[in-house]
Tab-separated table of C-alpha atoms in Angstrom:
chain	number	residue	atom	x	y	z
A	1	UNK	CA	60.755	-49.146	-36.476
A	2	UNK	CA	57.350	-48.437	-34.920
A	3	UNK	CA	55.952	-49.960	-38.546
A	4	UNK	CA	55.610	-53.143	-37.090
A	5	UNK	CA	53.560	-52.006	-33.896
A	6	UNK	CA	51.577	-49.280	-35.578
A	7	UNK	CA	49.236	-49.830	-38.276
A	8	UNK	CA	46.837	-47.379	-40.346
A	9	UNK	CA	43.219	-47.433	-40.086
A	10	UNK	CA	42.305	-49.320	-42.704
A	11	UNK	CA	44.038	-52.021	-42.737
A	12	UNK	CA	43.010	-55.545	-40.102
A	13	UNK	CA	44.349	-54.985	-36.769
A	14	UNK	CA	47.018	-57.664	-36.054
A	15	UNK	CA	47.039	-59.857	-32.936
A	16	UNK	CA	50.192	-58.162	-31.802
A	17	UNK	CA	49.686	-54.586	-32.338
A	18	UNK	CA	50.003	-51.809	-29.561
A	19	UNK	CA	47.997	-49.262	-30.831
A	20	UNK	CA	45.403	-48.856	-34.236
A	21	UNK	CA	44.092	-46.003	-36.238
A	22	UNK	CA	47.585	-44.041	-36.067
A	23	UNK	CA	48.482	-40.555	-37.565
A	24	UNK	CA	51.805	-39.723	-38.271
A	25	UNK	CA	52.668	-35.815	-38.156
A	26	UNK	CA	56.560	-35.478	-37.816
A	27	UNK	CA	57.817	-36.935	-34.603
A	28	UNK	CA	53.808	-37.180	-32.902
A	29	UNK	CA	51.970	-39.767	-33.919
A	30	UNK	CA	48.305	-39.882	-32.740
A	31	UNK	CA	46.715	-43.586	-31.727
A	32	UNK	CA	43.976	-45.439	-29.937
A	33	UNK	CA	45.713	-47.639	-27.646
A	34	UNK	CA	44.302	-49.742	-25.309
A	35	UNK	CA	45.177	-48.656	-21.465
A	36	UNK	CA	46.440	-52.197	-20.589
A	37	UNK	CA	48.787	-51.543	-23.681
A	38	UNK	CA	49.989	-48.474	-22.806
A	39	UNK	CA	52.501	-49.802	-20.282
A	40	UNK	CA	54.168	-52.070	-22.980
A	41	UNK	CA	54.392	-48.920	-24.972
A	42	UNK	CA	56.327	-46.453	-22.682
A	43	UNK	CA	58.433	-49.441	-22.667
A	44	UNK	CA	59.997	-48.649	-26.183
A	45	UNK	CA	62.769	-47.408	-26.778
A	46	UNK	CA	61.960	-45.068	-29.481
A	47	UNK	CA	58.522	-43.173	-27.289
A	48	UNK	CA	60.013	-40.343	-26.076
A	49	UNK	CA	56.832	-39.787	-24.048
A	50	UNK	CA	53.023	-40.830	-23.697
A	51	UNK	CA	50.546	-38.409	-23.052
A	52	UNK	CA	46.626	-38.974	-23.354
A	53	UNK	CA	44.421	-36.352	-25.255
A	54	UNK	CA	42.192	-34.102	-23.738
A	55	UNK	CA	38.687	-33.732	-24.731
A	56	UNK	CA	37.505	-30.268	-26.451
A	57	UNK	CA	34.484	-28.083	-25.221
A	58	UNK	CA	32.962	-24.979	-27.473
A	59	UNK	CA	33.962	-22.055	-26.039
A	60	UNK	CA	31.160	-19.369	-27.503
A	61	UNK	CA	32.071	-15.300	-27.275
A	62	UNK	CA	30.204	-12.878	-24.945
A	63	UNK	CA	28.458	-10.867	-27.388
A	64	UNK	CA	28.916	-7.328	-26.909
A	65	UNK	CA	28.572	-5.074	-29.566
A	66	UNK	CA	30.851	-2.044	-28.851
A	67	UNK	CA	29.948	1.140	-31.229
A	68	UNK	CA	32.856	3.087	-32.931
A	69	UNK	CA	35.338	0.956	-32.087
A	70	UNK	CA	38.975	2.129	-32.438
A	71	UNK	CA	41.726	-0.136	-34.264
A	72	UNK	CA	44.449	-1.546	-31.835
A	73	UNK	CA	47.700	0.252	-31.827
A	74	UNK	CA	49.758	-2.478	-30.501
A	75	UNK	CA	53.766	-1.595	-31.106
A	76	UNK	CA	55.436	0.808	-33.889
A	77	UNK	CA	53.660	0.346	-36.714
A	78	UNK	CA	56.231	1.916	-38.932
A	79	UNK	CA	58.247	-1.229	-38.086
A	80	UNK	CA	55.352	-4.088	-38.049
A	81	UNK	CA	53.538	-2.322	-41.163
A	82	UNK	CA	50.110	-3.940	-39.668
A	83	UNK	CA	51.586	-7.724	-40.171
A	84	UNK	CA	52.292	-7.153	-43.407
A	85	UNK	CA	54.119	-10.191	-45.196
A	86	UNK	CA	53.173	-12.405	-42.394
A	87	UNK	CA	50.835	-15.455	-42.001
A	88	UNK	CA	48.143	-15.589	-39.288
A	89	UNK	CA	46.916	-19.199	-38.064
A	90	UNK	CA	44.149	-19.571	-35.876
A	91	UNK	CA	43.135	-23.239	-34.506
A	92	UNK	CA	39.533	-22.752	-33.177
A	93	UNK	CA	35.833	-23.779	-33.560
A	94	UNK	CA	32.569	-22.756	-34.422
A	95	UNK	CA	33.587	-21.946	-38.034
A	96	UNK	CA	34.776	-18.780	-39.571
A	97	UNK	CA	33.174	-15.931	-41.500
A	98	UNK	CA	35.810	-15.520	-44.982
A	99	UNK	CA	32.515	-13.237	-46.179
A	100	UNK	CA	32.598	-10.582	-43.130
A	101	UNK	CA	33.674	-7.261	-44.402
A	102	UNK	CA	36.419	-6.723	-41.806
A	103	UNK	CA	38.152	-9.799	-43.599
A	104	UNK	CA	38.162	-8.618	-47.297
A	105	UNK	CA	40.868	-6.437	-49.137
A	106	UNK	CA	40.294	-3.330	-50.758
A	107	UNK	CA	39.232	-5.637	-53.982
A	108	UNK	CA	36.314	-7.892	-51.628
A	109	UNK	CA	38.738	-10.749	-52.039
A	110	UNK	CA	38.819	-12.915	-48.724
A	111	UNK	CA	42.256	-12.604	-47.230
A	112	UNK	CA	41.495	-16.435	-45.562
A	113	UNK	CA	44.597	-18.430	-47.552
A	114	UNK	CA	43.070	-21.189	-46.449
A	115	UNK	CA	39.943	-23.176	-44.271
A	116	UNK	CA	41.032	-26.862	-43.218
A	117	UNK	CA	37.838	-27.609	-42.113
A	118	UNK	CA	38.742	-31.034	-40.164
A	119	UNK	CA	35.144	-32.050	-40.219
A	120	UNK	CA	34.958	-30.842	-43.463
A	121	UNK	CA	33.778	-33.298	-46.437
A	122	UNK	CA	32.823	-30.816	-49.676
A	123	UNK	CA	36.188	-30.578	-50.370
A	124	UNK	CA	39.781	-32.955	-50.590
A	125	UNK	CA	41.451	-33.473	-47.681
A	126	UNK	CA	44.734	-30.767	-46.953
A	127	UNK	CA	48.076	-32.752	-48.524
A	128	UNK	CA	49.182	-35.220	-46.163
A	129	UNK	CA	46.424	-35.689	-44.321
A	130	UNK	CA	43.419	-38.038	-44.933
A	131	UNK	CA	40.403	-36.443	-43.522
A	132	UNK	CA	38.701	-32.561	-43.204
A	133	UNK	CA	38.319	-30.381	-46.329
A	134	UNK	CA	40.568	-27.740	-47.811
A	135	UNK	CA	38.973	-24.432	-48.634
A	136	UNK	CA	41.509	-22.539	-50.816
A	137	UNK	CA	41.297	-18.884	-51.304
A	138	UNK	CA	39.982	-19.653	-54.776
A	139	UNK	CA	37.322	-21.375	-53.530
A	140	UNK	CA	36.325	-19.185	-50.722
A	141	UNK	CA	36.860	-15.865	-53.656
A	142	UNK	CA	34.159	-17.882	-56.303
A	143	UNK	CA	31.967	-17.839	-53.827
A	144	UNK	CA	31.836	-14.261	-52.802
A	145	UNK	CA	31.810	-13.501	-56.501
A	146	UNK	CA	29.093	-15.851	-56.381
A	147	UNK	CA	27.261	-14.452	-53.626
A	148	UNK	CA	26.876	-11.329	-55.477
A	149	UNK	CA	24.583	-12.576	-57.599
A	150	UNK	CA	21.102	-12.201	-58.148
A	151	UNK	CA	19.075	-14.812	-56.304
A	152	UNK	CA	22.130	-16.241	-54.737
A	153	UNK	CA	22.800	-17.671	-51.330
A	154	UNK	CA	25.201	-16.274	-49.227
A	155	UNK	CA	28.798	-17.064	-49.488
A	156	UNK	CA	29.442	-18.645	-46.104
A	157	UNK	CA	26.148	-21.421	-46.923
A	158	UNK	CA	27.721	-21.691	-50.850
A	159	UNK	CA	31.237	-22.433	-49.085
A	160	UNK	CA	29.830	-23.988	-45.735
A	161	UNK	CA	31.831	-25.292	-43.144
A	162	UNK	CA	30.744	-28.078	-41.340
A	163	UNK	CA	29.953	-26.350	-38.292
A	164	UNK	CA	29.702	-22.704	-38.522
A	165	UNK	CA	27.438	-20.509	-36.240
A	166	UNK	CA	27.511	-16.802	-36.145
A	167	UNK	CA	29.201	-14.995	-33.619
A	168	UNK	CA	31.594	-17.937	-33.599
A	169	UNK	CA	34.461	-18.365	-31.230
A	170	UNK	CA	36.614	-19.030	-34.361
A	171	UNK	CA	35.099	-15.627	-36.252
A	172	UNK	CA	35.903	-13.622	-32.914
A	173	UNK	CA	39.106	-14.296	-32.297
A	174	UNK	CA	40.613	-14.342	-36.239
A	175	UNK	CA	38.796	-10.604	-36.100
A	176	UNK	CA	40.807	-9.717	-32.526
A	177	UNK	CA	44.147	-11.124	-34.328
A	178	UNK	CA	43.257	-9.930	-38.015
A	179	UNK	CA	40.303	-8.216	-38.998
A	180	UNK	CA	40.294	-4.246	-40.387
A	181	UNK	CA	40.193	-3.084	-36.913
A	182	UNK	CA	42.520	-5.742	-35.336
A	183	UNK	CA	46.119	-6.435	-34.391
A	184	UNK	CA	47.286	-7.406	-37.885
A	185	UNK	CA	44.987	-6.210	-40.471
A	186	UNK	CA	48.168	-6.417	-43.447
A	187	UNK	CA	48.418	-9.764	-42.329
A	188	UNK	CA	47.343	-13.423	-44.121
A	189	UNK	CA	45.011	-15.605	-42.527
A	190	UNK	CA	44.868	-19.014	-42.529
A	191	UNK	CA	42.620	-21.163	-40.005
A	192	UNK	CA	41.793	-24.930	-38.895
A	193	UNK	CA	38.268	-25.108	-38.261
A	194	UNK	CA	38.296	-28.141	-35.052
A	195	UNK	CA	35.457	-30.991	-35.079
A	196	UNK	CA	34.354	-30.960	-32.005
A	197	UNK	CA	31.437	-33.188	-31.217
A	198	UNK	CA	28.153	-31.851	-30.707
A	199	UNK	CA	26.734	-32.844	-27.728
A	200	UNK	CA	29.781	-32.591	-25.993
A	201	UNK	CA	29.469	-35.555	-24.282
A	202	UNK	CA	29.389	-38.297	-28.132
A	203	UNK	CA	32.270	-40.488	-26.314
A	204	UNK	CA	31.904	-42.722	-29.255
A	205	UNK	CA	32.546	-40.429	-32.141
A	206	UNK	CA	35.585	-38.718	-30.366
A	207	UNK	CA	36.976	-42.404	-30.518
A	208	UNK	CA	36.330	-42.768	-34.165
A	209	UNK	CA	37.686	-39.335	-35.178
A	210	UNK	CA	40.379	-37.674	-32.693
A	211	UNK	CA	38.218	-35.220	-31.684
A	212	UNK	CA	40.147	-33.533	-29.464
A	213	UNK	CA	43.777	-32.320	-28.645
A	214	UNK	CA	45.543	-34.528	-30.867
A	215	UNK	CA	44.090	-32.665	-33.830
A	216	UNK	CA	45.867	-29.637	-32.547
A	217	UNK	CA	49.308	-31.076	-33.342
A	218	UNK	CA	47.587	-32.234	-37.310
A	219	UNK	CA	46.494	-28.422	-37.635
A	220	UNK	CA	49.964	-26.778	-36.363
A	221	UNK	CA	51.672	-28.954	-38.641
A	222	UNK	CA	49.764	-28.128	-41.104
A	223	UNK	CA	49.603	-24.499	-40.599
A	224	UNK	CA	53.879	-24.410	-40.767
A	225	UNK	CA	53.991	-26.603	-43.819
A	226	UNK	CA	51.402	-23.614	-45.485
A	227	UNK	CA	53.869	-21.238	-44.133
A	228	UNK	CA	56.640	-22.590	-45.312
A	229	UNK	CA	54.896	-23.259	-48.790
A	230	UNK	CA	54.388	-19.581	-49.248
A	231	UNK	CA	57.832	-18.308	-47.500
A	232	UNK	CA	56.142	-16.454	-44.815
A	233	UNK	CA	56.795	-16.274	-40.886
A	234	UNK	CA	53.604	-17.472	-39.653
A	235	UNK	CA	52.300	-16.854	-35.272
A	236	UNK	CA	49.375	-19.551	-34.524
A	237	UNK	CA	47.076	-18.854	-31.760
């Protein structure tokens, strides 16, 4: 039913249309509409609600570099087992470090599932979706193994993301939530790497790409469809 009011981005906008360039993830779907449309809109009876997005700002860490840090003992371990069995998700930006020792298994294998990086364009776009790239753990493993050899770039520029800085908000906070000496380190990781528009302030690209909270809902939906995929309870921060 909202077929006839909603069309996708590609196709000629038609003189009647309340909204263009729509996303549909479950019962959201994610539009430009034009504010003197927006009345008309609330006006159906199938919107449950309207609610504008909110821009995104980078958020960088304090860096502090704390020597002989301790692990977290958060809970009974002998009943968590570290997160064991369970998936990870982190939404955040700056990129995220797969190579960084604290996020490697006893074999150097990443234990990042997966990158969506939604500004991503090395790579096909996550199923279902129609934009970002999809870093599997195969691809993030080849290039480690890569990475290794003589002469070879690091694994992190062989697998870039498409904006990654060190120290990164994204890095910090999967290391808090996952890393060796974090609140989870049994756990799977999987994370959505945000585009966020650099300056801040490119009004004109967050129109043509969503930049900002309505990608949230496209990278928790895509974070419980992994989970489900692989069978595993899954917390998103």
């Amino acid at each position: 039913m909202a077929d006839d009011l909603l069309k996708e981005p590609d196709t000629k906008e038609p003189d009647n249309a309340v909204a263009c360039g729509v996303s549909r993830i479950g019962h959201f779907l994610a539009a430009t509409v034009r504010i003197s449309k927006l009345d008309e809109l609330k006006q159906k009876p199938w919107i449950a609600f309207v609610h504008h997005s909110d821009p995104l700002k980078l958020d960088l860490p304090e860096s502090r570099r704390v020597k002989n840090r301790q692990p977290y003992n958060i809970g009974d371990s002998a009943l968590h087992h570290g997160g064991k069995g369970v998936l990870i998700g982190i939404i955040d930006v700056g990129g995220f470090d797969f190579s960084h020792q604290a996020f490697l298994d006893p074999q150097g294998n990443t234990r990042f599932l997966r990158i969506w990086d939604q500004g991503g364009k090395r790579h096909g776009a996550p199923k279902g979706f129609r934009y970002g790239a999809e870093l599997t753990q195969h691809d993030l493993n080849a290039a480690l193994y890569a990475a290794q050899q003589p002469g070879s770039l690091p694994a992190t520029v062989l697998e870039s993301q498409s904006q990654q800085r060190p120290g990164s908000h994204g890095t910090h906070v999967a290391s808090i939530a996952a890393a060796k000496l974090g609140v989870c380190p049994n756990a799977d990781i999987a994370a959505v790497l945000l585009d966020v528009p650099v300056p801040e302030d490119d009004v004109e690209r967050r129109r043509a790409t969503f930049s900002d909270s309505s990608r949230i809902i496209h990278a928790v939906k895509y974070l419980l469809d992994l989970a489900a995929e692989l069978q595993k309870p899954v917390v998103i921060n």
